[in-house]
């Protein structure tokens, strides 16, 4: 997606050889007009795929997932990373390994919030090794739902998540793919 | 706001005498069509007030804040509750006391993400004692910005936050006000 690519090149910062810092427009300060355009691309790609709900993980996936769900006319559910009080209902839980923070954490949703048989679209801000997606797919399986596709703002093309999902035949829409980070410079795959 | 009130009465659960559980449509599963209507009310109230950015706190404020920012045509910034890696820039920080969890935590934003002099609208899902709002106002002051108003999905009218803000002359828009919770039954203030 051209405008996202331009924003990454203009405002993104490459840190080390694997971190893409885009907190100026994507996941801390949020450029809502840009995200709405991104949501429209997601809608165009998935509108005929039988999506009943959008699933993401707090916190940085919520804005894009909400916009995608609004565009598709479906609800959005975000999995929680942190224990919450007031959680009286049965939960579905999955373990996620974070390579960034080098630790495991659990994500969970209220079991009532996905209906058995629903077609689910996963939306997230980043795809790297695919660990968060793996956890969300486990929640989808446990809920008896069907994964219809995955929409990602920025895929790190040099990590394995995207390759594995495509090899598996998952309908994966990455709006931008970072090929390389070198000396602070971010290179994008020109095919996205 | 009538439809929000109907949703609270239909799907909300009162727990004890102070907890309003609305995770079916507001802050875990998100009814995006409803939130878009709420955003439209927020826009109508604040569109002439010189709003340059919307501020909220992760995670449950993000969906409504994003929609309000989209409706107003401005960016949204969410304050973070959890330490993040990759945070190389200067932060503004404020302490927040949570009565629900009986502990203090810090909220923080990248100092670059609010511009000195900007008019800021705070948006959040709940207003109870006003602690989160107090923290966000401290961030706004530290950023050299001006608070233009506060939009809240559900105010707990039996807690002090709303009263104090109104007494101070803050432009506070609460889309629904819960008056009382008794034996699991939620009563709304009919004037909202």
mmCIF file of C-alpha atoms in Angstrom:
data_model
loop_
_atom_site.group_PDB
_atom_site.id
_atom_site.type_symbol
_atom_site.label_atom_id
_atom_site.label_comp_id
_atom_site.label_asym_id
_atom_site.label_seq_id
_atom_site.Cartn_x
_atom_site.Cartn_y
_atom_site.Cartn_z
ATOM 1 C CA UNK A 1 0.000 0.000 0.000
ATOM 2 C CA UNK A 2 1.689 3.087 -1.316
ATOM 3 C CA UNK A 3 0.786 5.673 1.298
ATOM 4 C CA UNK A 4 1.716 3.362 4.180
ATOM 5 C CA UNK A 5 5.055 2.694 2.482
ATOM 6 C CA UNK A 6 5.667 6.431 2.139
ATOM 7 C CA UNK A 7 4.851 6.974 5.815
ATOM 8 C CA UNK A 8 7.220 4.172 6.872
ATOM 9 C CA UNK A 9 10.043 5.664 4.805
ATOM 10 C CA UNK A 10 9.292 9.208 6.019
ATOM 11 C CA UNK A 11 8.594 8.649 9.723
ATOM 12 C CA UNK A 12 9.756 5.113 10.531
ATOM 13 C CA UNK A 13 13.015 4.495 12.345
ATOM 14 C CA UNK A 14 15.091 1.377 11.867
ATOM 15 C CA UNK A 15 16.754 0.260 15.103
ATOM 16 C CA UNK A 16 19.371 -2.482 15.040
ATOM 17 C CA UNK A 17 18.650 -5.013 12.320
ATOM 18 C CA UNK A 18 15.073 -5.928 13.221
ATOM 19 C CA UNK A 19 13.118 -3.119 14.908
ATOM 20 C CA UNK A 20 10.833 -0.864 12.894
ATOM 21 C CA UNK A 21 9.714 2.035 15.058
ATOM 22 C CA UNK A 22 6.527 3.538 13.658
ATOM 23 C CA UNK A 23 5.045 4.987 16.828
ATOM 24 C CA UNK A 24 4.523 8.354 15.152
ATOM 25 C CA UNK A 25 1.626 7.103 13.021
ATOM 26 C CA UNK A 26 0.768 3.466 13.767
ATOM 27 C CA UNK A 27 1.008 2.239 17.326
ATOM 28 C CA UNK A 28 1.329 5.072 19.826
ATOM 29 C CA UNK A 29 0.336 8.223 17.990
ATOM 30 C CA UNK A 30 -2.198 6.949 15.472
ATOM 31 C CA UNK A 31 -2.803 8.674 12.121
ATOM 32 C CA UNK A 32 -6.492 7.827 11.931
ATOM 33 C CA UNK A 33 -6.967 8.956 8.317
ATOM 34 C CA UNK A 34 -4.136 6.643 7.231
ATOM 35 C CA UNK A 35 -5.511 3.746 9.265
ATOM 36 C CA UNK A 36 -8.936 4.277 7.745
ATOM 37 C CA UNK A 37 -7.390 3.941 4.257
ATOM 38 C CA UNK A 38 -5.661 0.780 5.427
ATOM 39 C CA UNK A 39 -8.970 -0.540 6.771
ATOM 40 C CA UNK A 40 -10.527 0.103 3.381
ATOM 41 C CA UNK A 41 -7.854 -2.034 1.686
ATOM 42 C CA UNK A 42 -8.517 -4.778 4.219
ATOM 43 C CA UNK A 43 -12.251 -4.566 3.573
ATOM 44 C CA UNK A 44 -11.782 -4.770 -0.217
ATOM 45 C CA UNK A 45 -9.614 -7.865 0.152
ATOM 46 C CA UNK A 46 -11.787 -9.731 2.660
ATOM 47 C CA UNK A 47 -15.347 -8.480 2.126
ATOM 48 C CA UNK A 48 -16.460 -11.591 0.206
ATOM 49 C CA UNK A 49 -14.723 -14.040 2.556
ATOM 50 C CA UNK A 50 -17.483 -14.472 5.145
ATOM 51 C CA UNK A 51 -15.922 -12.505 8.003
ATOM 52 C CA UNK A 52 -18.118 -12.475 11.128
ATOM 53 C CA UNK A 53 -15.647 -10.872 13.533
ATOM 54 C CA UNK A 54 -12.182 -9.336 13.699
ATOM 55 C CA UNK A 55 -9.703 -10.556 16.325
ATOM 56 C CA UNK A 56 -6.590 -8.739 17.548
ATOM 57 C CA UNK A 57 -4.409 -8.509 20.673
ATOM 58 C CA UNK A 58 -4.178 -5.461 22.925
ATOM 59 C CA UNK A 59 -2.942 -2.815 22.706
ATOM 60 C CA UNK A 60 -1.300 -1.778 19.465
ATOM 61 C CA UNK A 61 -3.567 -3.831 17.188
ATOM 62 C CA UNK A 62 -6.788 -2.311 18.468
ATOM 63 C CA UNK A 63 -6.988 0.870 16.384
ATOM 64 C CA UNK A 64 -6.482 -0.837 12.997
ATOM 65 C CA UNK A 65 -8.632 -3.827 13.987
ATOM 66 C CA UNK A 66 -11.469 -1.493 15.047
ATOM 67 C CA UNK A 67 -11.330 0.383 11.756
ATOM 68 C CA UNK A 68 -11.233 -2.864 9.747
ATOM 69 C CA UNK A 69 -14.211 -4.206 11.719
ATOM 70 C CA UNK A 70 -16.128 -0.963 11.197
ATOM 71 C CA UNK A 71 -15.407 -1.097 7.448
ATOM 72 C CA UNK A 72 -16.504 -4.748 7.285
ATOM 73 C CA UNK A 73 -19.588 -4.143 9.440
ATOM 74 C CA UNK A 74 -18.624 -6.726 12.086
ATOM 75 C CA UNK A 75 -17.600 -6.623 15.768
ATOM 76 C CA UNK A 76 -13.983 -6.590 16.925
ATOM 77 C CA UNK A 77 -12.661 -8.657 19.831
ATOM 78 C CA UNK A 78 -9.279 -7.945 21.371
ATOM 79 C CA UNK A 79 -7.470 -10.609 23.338
ATOM 80 C CA UNK A 80 -6.050 -9.409 26.643
ATOM 81 C CA UNK A 81 -2.469 -9.816 27.720
ATOM 82 C CA UNK A 82 -2.955 -8.813 31.311
ATOM 83 C CA UNK A 83 -5.061 -10.393 34.038
ATOM 84 C CA UNK A 84 -8.215 -8.398 34.593
ATOM 85 C CA UNK A 85 -10.399 -8.150 37.635
ATOM 86 C CA UNK A 86 -14.147 -8.477 36.981
ATOM 87 C CA UNK A 87 -13.493 -11.511 34.793
ATOM 88 C CA UNK A 88 -16.190 -13.832 36.047
ATOM 89 C CA UNK A 89 -16.789 -15.711 32.784
ATOM 90 C CA UNK A 90 -14.960 -18.681 31.298
ATOM 91 C CA UNK A 91 -11.834 -17.715 29.366
ATOM 92 C CA UNK A 92 -10.066 -19.189 26.383
ATOM 93 C CA UNK A 93 -6.316 -18.896 26.757
ATOM 94 C CA UNK A 94 -3.219 -19.348 24.619
ATOM 95 C CA UNK A 95 0.493 -18.942 25.269
ATOM 96 C CA UNK A 96 2.547 -16.541 23.149
ATOM 97 C CA UNK A 97 6.312 -16.290 23.068
ATOM 98 C CA UNK A 98 7.707 -12.802 22.620
ATOM 99 C CA UNK A 99 11.114 -12.788 20.969
ATOM 100 C CA UNK A 100 11.308 -9.015 21.514
ATOM 101 C CA UNK A 101 10.970 -9.374 25.276
ATOM 102 C CA UNK A 102 12.262 -12.970 25.441
ATOM 103 C CA UNK A 103 9.428 -14.276 27.569
ATOM 104 C CA UNK A 104 6.109 -16.101 27.370
ATOM 105 C CA UNK A 105 2.793 -14.505 28.151
ATOM 106 C CA UNK A 106 -0.815 -15.608 27.946
ATOM 107 C CA UNK A 107 -3.499 -14.026 25.834
ATOM 108 C CA UNK A 108 -7.130 -14.643 26.674
ATOM 109 C CA UNK A 109 -10.642 -13.857 25.587
ATOM 110 C CA UNK A 110 -14.008 -14.289 27.218
ATOM 111 C CA UNK A 111 -15.326 -17.527 25.708
ATOM 112 C CA UNK A 112 -18.694 -15.871 25.053
ATOM 113 C CA UNK A 113 -17.276 -13.305 22.661
ATOM 114 C CA UNK A 114 -16.653 -15.551 19.659
ATOM 115 C CA UNK A 115 -19.543 -17.686 18.397
ATOM 116 C CA UNK A 116 -18.893 -21.261 17.324
ATOM 117 C CA UNK A 117 -18.685 -21.428 13.524
ATOM 118 C CA UNK A 118 -17.853 -17.729 13.040
ATOM 119 C CA UNK A 119 -15.432 -16.742 10.282
ATOM 120 C CA UNK A 120 -12.599 -14.753 11.864
ATOM 121 C CA UNK A 121 -10.184 -12.213 10.399
ATOM 122 C CA UNK A 122 -7.037 -11.617 12.456
ATOM 123 C CA UNK A 123 -5.736 -8.031 12.268
ATOM 124 C CA UNK A 124 -2.504 -6.834 13.827
ATOM 125 C CA UNK A 125 0.025 -4.045 13.467
ATOM 126 C CA UNK A 126 3.110 -6.253 12.990
ATOM 127 C CA UNK A 127 3.955 -9.746 11.781
ATOM 128 C CA UNK A 128 7.452 -10.968 12.628
ATOM 129 C CA UNK A 129 7.906 -14.587 13.697
ATOM 130 C CA UNK A 130 4.161 -15.087 13.829
ATOM 131 C CA UNK A 131 3.945 -15.848 17.534
ATOM 132 C CA UNK A 132 1.004 -13.539 18.283
ATOM 133 C CA UNK A 133 -0.833 -14.906 15.236
ATOM 134 C CA UNK A 134 -0.158 -18.455 16.436
ATOM 135 C CA UNK A 135 -1.715 -17.592 19.802
ATOM 136 C CA UNK A 136 -4.758 -15.990 18.190
ATOM 137 C CA UNK A 137 -5.232 -19.028 15.940
ATOM 138 C CA UNK A 138 -5.252 -21.202 19.036
ATOM 139 C CA UNK A 139 -8.009 -19.001 20.532
ATOM 140 C CA UNK A 140 -9.961 -19.296 17.248
ATOM 141 C CA UNK A 141 -9.628 -23.108 17.303
ATOM 142 C CA UNK A 142 -10.652 -23.281 20.964
ATOM 143 C CA UNK A 143 -13.710 -21.117 20.198
ATOM 144 C CA UNK A 144 -14.730 -23.477 17.389
ATOM 145 C CA UNK A 145 -14.361 -20.697 14.818
ATOM 146 C CA UNK A 146 -12.714 -20.651 11.418
ATOM 147 C CA UNK A 147 -9.740 -18.500 10.414
ATOM 148 C CA UNK A 148 -10.676 -16.738 7.171
ATOM 149 C CA UNK A 149 -7.575 -14.615 6.790
ATOM 150 C CA UNK A 150 -4.979 -12.354 8.357
ATOM 151 C CA UNK A 151 -4.419 -8.649 7.703
ATOM 152 C CA UNK A 152 -1.181 -7.055 8.880
ATOM 153 C CA UNK A 153 -0.017 -3.462 8.672
ATOM 154 C CA UNK A 154 3.716 -4.194 8.506
ATOM 155 C CA UNK A 155 5.288 -7.583 7.886
ATOM 156 C CA UNK A 156 8.958 -8.070 8.651
ATOM 157 C CA UNK A 157 9.831 -9.965 5.494
ATOM 158 C CA UNK A 158 13.178 -11.035 6.957
ATOM 159 C CA UNK A 159 11.458 -12.997 9.722
ATOM 160 C CA UNK A 160 9.646 -16.257 9.205
ATOM 161 C CA UNK A 161 5.995 -15.524 10.095
ATOM 162 C CA UNK A 162 4.761 -14.418 6.678
ATOM 163 C CA UNK A 163 6.598 -17.139 4.743
ATOM 164 C CA UNK A 164 5.203 -19.877 6.961
ATOM 165 C CA UNK A 165 1.630 -18.597 6.750
ATOM 166 C CA UNK A 166 1.765 -18.293 2.954
ATOM 167 C CA UNK A 167 3.288 -21.785 2.635
ATOM 168 C CA UNK A 168 0.363 -23.044 4.676
ATOM 169 C CA UNK A 169 -2.101 -21.408 2.290
ATOM 170 C CA UNK A 170 -3.407 -18.809 4.756
ATOM 171 C CA UNK A 171 -4.937 -15.743 3.069
ATOM 172 C CA UNK A 172 -2.443 -13.177 4.366
ATOM 173 C CA UNK A 173 -2.687 -9.514 3.404
ATOM 174 C CA UNK A 174 0.367 -7.494 4.432
ATOM 175 C CA UNK A 175 -0.047 -3.812 3.647
ATOM 176 C CA UNK A 176 3.719 -3.229 3.730
ATOM 177 C CA UNK A 177 6.686 -5.587 3.919
ATOM 178 C CA UNK A 178 10.029 -4.465 5.326
ATOM 179 C CA UNK A 179 12.845 -6.273 3.558
ATOM 180 C CA UNK A 180 15.825 -5.057 5.506
ATOM 181 C CA UNK A 181 17.005 -2.647 8.167
ATOM 182 C CA UNK A 182 20.574 -1.485 7.831
ATOM 183 C CA UNK A 183 22.286 1.444 9.564
ATOM 184 C CA UNK A 184 18.913 2.806 10.585
ATOM 185 C CA UNK A 185 17.617 2.677 7.001
ATOM 186 C CA UNK A 186 14.421 0.758 6.295
ATOM 187 C CA UNK A 187 14.043 -0.946 2.885
ATOM 188 C CA UNK A 188 10.595 -1.974 1.723
ATOM 189 C CA UNK A 189 9.640 -4.802 -0.603
ATOM 190 C CA UNK A 190 8.394 -2.849 -3.667
ATOM 191 C CA UNK A 191 5.704 -5.461 -4.438
ATOM 192 C CA UNK A 192 3.537 -4.369 -1.479
ATOM 193 C CA UNK B 1 -27.286 8.607 24.332
ATOM 194 C CA UNK B 2 -30.268 6.376 23.913
ATOM 195 C CA UNK B 3 -28.792 3.407 22.075
ATOM 196 C CA UNK B 4 -25.825 3.178 24.443
ATOM 197 C CA UNK B 5 -28.245 3.227 27.374
ATOM 198 C CA UNK B 6 -30.276 0.428 25.812
ATOM 199 C CA UNK B 7 -27.131 -1.652 25.269
ATOM 200 C CA UNK B 8 -26.041 -1.111 28.892
ATOM 201 C CA UNK B 9 -29.443 -2.233 30.175
ATOM 202 C CA UNK B 10 -29.580 -5.199 27.775
ATOM 203 C CA UNK B 11 -26.015 -6.527 27.936
ATOM 204 C CA UNK B 12 -24.373 -4.832 30.924
ATOM 205 C CA UNK B 13 -23.887 -6.684 34.189
ATOM 206 C CA UNK B 14 -23.817 -4.971 37.547
ATOM 207 C CA UNK B 15 -21.337 -6.584 39.931
ATOM 208 C CA UNK B 16 -21.301 -5.609 43.587
ATOM 209 C CA UNK B 17 -22.246 -1.966 44.035
ATOM 210 C CA UNK B 18 -19.747 -0.337 41.698
ATOM 211 C CA UNK B 19 -18.722 -2.533 38.753
ATOM 212 C CA UNK B 20 -20.409 -2.163 35.369
ATOM 213 C CA UNK B 21 -19.360 -5.025 33.118
ATOM 214 C CA UNK B 22 -19.887 -4.086 29.490
ATOM 215 C CA UNK B 23 -17.281 -6.279 27.862
ATOM 216 C CA UNK B 24 -19.826 -7.623 25.383
ATOM 217 C CA UNK B 25 -19.973 -4.370 23.414
ATOM 218 C CA UNK B 26 -17.549 -1.751 24.767
ATOM 219 C CA UNK B 27 -14.204 -2.887 26.085
ATOM 220 C CA UNK B 28 -13.375 -6.473 25.103
ATOM 221 C CA UNK B 29 -15.791 -7.392 22.330
ATOM 222 C CA UNK B 30 -16.391 -4.053 20.611
ATOM 223 C CA UNK B 31 -19.634 -3.256 18.770
ATOM 224 C CA UNK B 32 -18.014 -1.030 16.154
ATOM 225 C CA UNK B 33 -21.295 0.296 14.694
ATOM 226 C CA UNK B 34 -22.359 1.454 18.174
ATOM 227 C CA UNK B 35 -18.970 3.021 18.865
ATOM 228 C CA UNK B 36 -19.117 4.844 15.545
ATOM 229 C CA UNK B 37 -22.460 6.360 16.575
ATOM 230 C CA UNK B 38 -20.890 7.362 19.889
ATOM 231 C CA UNK B 39 -17.966 8.927 18.017
ATOM 232 C CA UNK B 40 -20.428 10.931 15.963
ATOM 233 C CA UNK B 41 -22.008 12.351 19.143
ATOM 234 C CA UNK B 42 -18.552 13.249 20.405
ATOM 235 C CA UNK B 43 -17.723 14.954 17.110
ATOM 236 C CA UNK B 44 -20.968 16.978 17.147
ATOM 237 C CA UNK B 45 -20.236 18.181 20.691
ATOM 238 C CA UNK B 46 -16.574 19.058 20.209
ATOM 239 C CA UNK B 47 -16.138 19.872 16.508
ATOM 240 C CA UNK B 48 -16.049 23.642 17.054
ATOM 241 C CA UNK B 49 -13.775 23.482 20.111
ATOM 242 C CA UNK B 50 -10.402 23.488 18.360
ATOM 243 C CA UNK B 51 -9.431 19.858 18.943
ATOM 244 C CA UNK B 52 -6.006 19.021 17.486
ATOM 245 C CA UNK B 53 -5.603 15.531 18.947
ATOM 246 C CA UNK B 54 -7.427 12.915 21.008
ATOM 247 C CA UNK B 55 -5.712 11.387 24.046
ATOM 248 C CA UNK B 56 -6.635 8.128 25.794
ATOM 249 C CA UNK B 57 -4.973 5.368 27.842
ATOM 250 C CA UNK B 58 -4.420 1.807 26.647
ATOM 251 C CA UNK B 59 -6.162 -0.518 26.210
ATOM 252 C CA UNK B 60 -9.916 -0.187 26.581
ATOM 253 C CA UNK B 61 -10.100 3.482 25.577
ATOM 254 C CA UNK B 62 -8.389 2.972 22.226
ATOM 255 C CA UNK B 63 -11.331 1.857 20.060
ATOM 256 C CA UNK B 64 -13.639 4.752 21.002
ATOM 257 C CA UNK B 65 -10.782 7.268 20.988
ATOM 258 C CA UNK B 66 -9.753 6.125 17.488
ATOM 259 C CA UNK B 67 -13.283 6.500 16.171
ATOM 260 C CA UNK B 68 -13.685 9.928 17.784
ATOM 261 C CA UNK B 69 -10.362 11.040 16.288
ATOM 262 C CA UNK B 70 -11.351 9.714 12.867
ATOM 263 C CA UNK B 71 -14.684 11.567 13.082
ATOM 264 C CA UNK B 72 -12.926 14.784 14.151
ATOM 265 C CA UNK B 73 -10.185 14.402 11.522
ATOM 266 C CA UNK B 74 -7.326 14.476 14.047
ATOM 267 C CA UNK B 75 -4.707 11.975 15.280
ATOM 268 C CA UNK B 76 -5.158 9.859 18.407
ATOM 269 C CA UNK B 77 -2.431 9.260 20.978
ATOM 270 C CA UNK B 78 -2.743 6.539 23.580
ATOM 271 C CA UNK B 79 -0.745 6.683 26.783
ATOM 272 C CA UNK B 80 0.966 3.426 27.698
ATOM 273 C CA UNK B 81 0.637 1.696 31.021
ATOM 274 C CA UNK B 82 3.399 -0.823 30.506
ATOM 275 C CA UNK B 83 7.099 -0.316 29.946
ATOM 276 C CA UNK B 84 7.961 -0.801 26.305
ATOM 277 C CA UNK B 85 11.220 -1.759 24.709
ATOM 278 C CA UNK B 86 12.276 0.316 21.711
ATOM 279 C CA UNK B 87 11.451 3.487 23.636
ATOM 280 C CA UNK B 88 14.471 5.594 22.841
ATOM 281 C CA UNK B 89 12.759 8.992 22.972
ATOM 282 C CA UNK B 90 12.009 11.275 25.921
ATOM 283 C CA UNK B 91 8.790 10.380 27.751
ATOM 284 C CA UNK B 92 6.241 12.377 29.668
ATOM 285 C CA UNK B 93 4.983 10.439 32.668
ATOM 286 C CA UNK B 94 2.191 10.679 35.230
ATOM 287 C CA UNK B 95 1.156 8.523 38.158
ATOM 288 C CA UNK B 96 -2.381 7.086 38.291
ATOM 289 C CA UNK B 97 -4.007 5.423 41.266
ATOM 290 C CA UNK B 98 -6.331 2.542 40.446
ATOM 291 C CA UNK B 99 -9.018 2.045 43.083
ATOM 292 C CA UNK B 100 -10.154 -1.112 41.235
ATOM 293 C CA UNK B 101 -6.756 -2.742 41.607
ATOM 294 C CA UNK B 102 -5.666 -0.739 44.657
ATOM 295 C CA UNK B 103 -2.285 0.218 43.262
ATOM 296 C CA UNK B 104 -0.443 3.005 41.502
ATOM 297 C CA UNK B 105 0.855 2.759 37.989
ATOM 298 C CA UNK B 106 2.514 5.144 35.578
ATOM 299 C CA UNK B 107 1.167 6.229 32.233
ATOM 300 C CA UNK B 108 3.507 7.687 29.651
ATOM 301 C CA UNK B 109 3.658 9.123 26.193
ATOM 302 C CA UNK B 110 6.470 9.894 23.830
ATOM 303 C CA UNK B 111 7.044 13.624 24.326
ATOM 304 C CA UNK B 112 7.150 14.137 20.538
ATOM 305 C CA UNK B 113 3.574 12.986 20.027
ATOM 306 C CA UNK B 114 1.742 16.035 21.408
ATOM 307 C CA UNK B 115 2.679 19.439 20.015
ATOM 308 C CA UNK B 116 2.980 22.392 22.381
ATOM 309 C CA UNK B 117 -0.187 24.493 22.178
ATOM 310 C CA UNK B 118 -2.403 21.712 20.802
ATOM 311 C CA UNK B 119 -6.026 21.528 21.928
ATOM 312 C CA UNK B 120 -6.599 18.054 23.381
ATOM 313 C CA UNK B 121 -9.770 16.013 23.825
ATOM 314 C CA UNK B 122 -9.518 13.193 26.362
ATOM 315 C CA UNK B 123 -11.629 10.136 25.458
ATOM 316 C CA UNK B 124 -12.090 7.103 27.690
ATOM 317 C CA UNK B 125 -14.492 4.224 28.208
ATOM 318 C CA UNK B 126 -15.179 4.868 31.917
ATOM 319 C CA UNK B 127 -15.088 7.746 34.374
ATOM 320 C CA UNK B 128 -15.252 6.766 38.053
ATOM 321 C CA UNK B 129 -13.076 8.666 40.531
ATOM 322 C CA UNK B 130 -11.327 10.459 37.718
ATOM 323 C CA UNK B 131 -7.854 9.089 38.408
ATOM 324 C CA UNK B 132 -7.033 8.171 34.792
ATOM 325 C CA UNK B 133 -8.291 11.582 33.648
ATOM 326 C CA UNK B 134 -6.117 13.245 36.283
ATOM 327 C CA UNK B 135 -3.078 11.394 34.917
ATOM 328 C CA UNK B 136 -3.884 12.353 31.344
ATOM 329 C CA UNK B 137 -4.343 15.998 32.339
ATOM 330 C CA UNK B 138 -0.887 15.914 33.884
ATOM 331 C CA UNK B 139 0.516 14.598 30.570
ATOM 332 C CA UNK B 140 -1.328 17.382 28.718
ATOM 333 C CA UNK B 141 0.144 20.011 31.082
ATOM 334 C CA UNK B 142 3.637 18.553 30.761
ATOM 335 C CA UNK B 143 3.297 18.614 26.963
ATOM 336 C CA UNK B 144 2.332 22.311 27.061
ATOM 337 C CA UNK B 145 -1.074 21.520 25.538
ATOM 338 C CA UNK B 146 -4.550 22.682 26.463
ATOM 339 C CA UNK B 147 -7.397 20.444 27.627
ATOM 340 C CA UNK B 148 -10.445 21.298 25.510
ATOM 341 C CA UNK B 149 -12.810 18.694 26.876
ATOM 342 C CA UNK B 150 -13.421 15.135 27.979
ATOM 343 C CA UNK B 151 -15.677 12.546 26.340
ATOM 344 C CA UNK B 152 -16.599 9.430 28.294
ATOM 345 C CA UNK B 153 -18.683 6.432 27.274
ATOM 346 C CA UNK B 154 -19.958 5.555 30.755
ATOM 347 C CA UNK B 155 -19.713 7.750 33.838
ATOM 348 C CA UNK B 156 -20.307 6.200 37.222
ATOM 349 C CA UNK B 157 -22.514 8.941 38.614
ATOM 350 C CA UNK B 158 -22.155 7.594 42.145
ATOM 351 C CA UNK B 159 -18.397 8.231 42.123
ATOM 352 C CA UNK B 160 -16.795 11.621 42.340
ATOM 353 C CA UNK B 161 -14.953 12.076 39.025
ATOM 354 C CA UNK B 162 -17.762 13.615 36.983
ATOM 355 C CA UNK B 163 -18.965 15.945 39.750
ATOM 356 C CA UNK B 164 -15.484 17.306 40.363
ATOM 357 C CA UNK B 165 -14.797 17.925 36.680
ATOM 358 C CA UNK B 166 -18.121 19.731 36.172
ATOM 359 C CA UNK B 167 -17.550 21.842 39.299
ATOM 360 C CA UNK B 168 -14.229 22.844 37.803
ATOM 361 C CA UNK B 169 -15.924 23.918 34.561
ATOM 362 C CA UNK B 170 -14.412 21.212 32.368
ATOM 363 C CA UNK B 171 -16.468 20.497 29.228
ATOM 364 C CA UNK B 172 -17.386 16.893 30.051
ATOM 365 C CA UNK B 173 -19.565 14.826 27.736
ATOM 366 C CA UNK B 174 -20.707 11.543 29.293
ATOM 367 C CA UNK B 175 -22.709 9.454 26.829
ATOM 368 C CA UNK B 176 -24.307 7.454 29.650
ATOM 369 C CA UNK B 177 -24.351 7.886 33.427
ATOM 370 C CA UNK B 178 -24.931 4.937 35.751
ATOM 371 C CA UNK B 179 -26.763 6.094 38.864
ATOM 372 C CA UNK B 180 -26.790 2.939 40.905
ATOM 373 C CA UNK B 181 -26.010 -0.764 40.900
ATOM 374 C CA UNK B 182 -28.140 -2.881 43.187
ATOM 375 C CA UNK B 183 -28.564 -6.658 43.212
ATOM 376 C CA UNK B 184 -26.957 -6.871 39.776
ATOM 377 C CA UNK B 185 -29.364 -4.291 38.349
ATOM 378 C CA UNK B 186 -27.947 -1.209 36.665
ATOM 379 C CA UNK B 187 -29.931 2.059 36.868
ATOM 380 C CA UNK B 188 -29.144 4.851 34.434
ATOM 381 C CA UNK B 189 -29.574 8.585 34.898
ATOM 382 C CA UNK B 190 -32.400 9.331 32.426
ATOM 383 C CA UNK B 191 -30.954 12.739 31.529
ATOM 384 C CA UNK B 192 -28.096 11.237 29.482
#
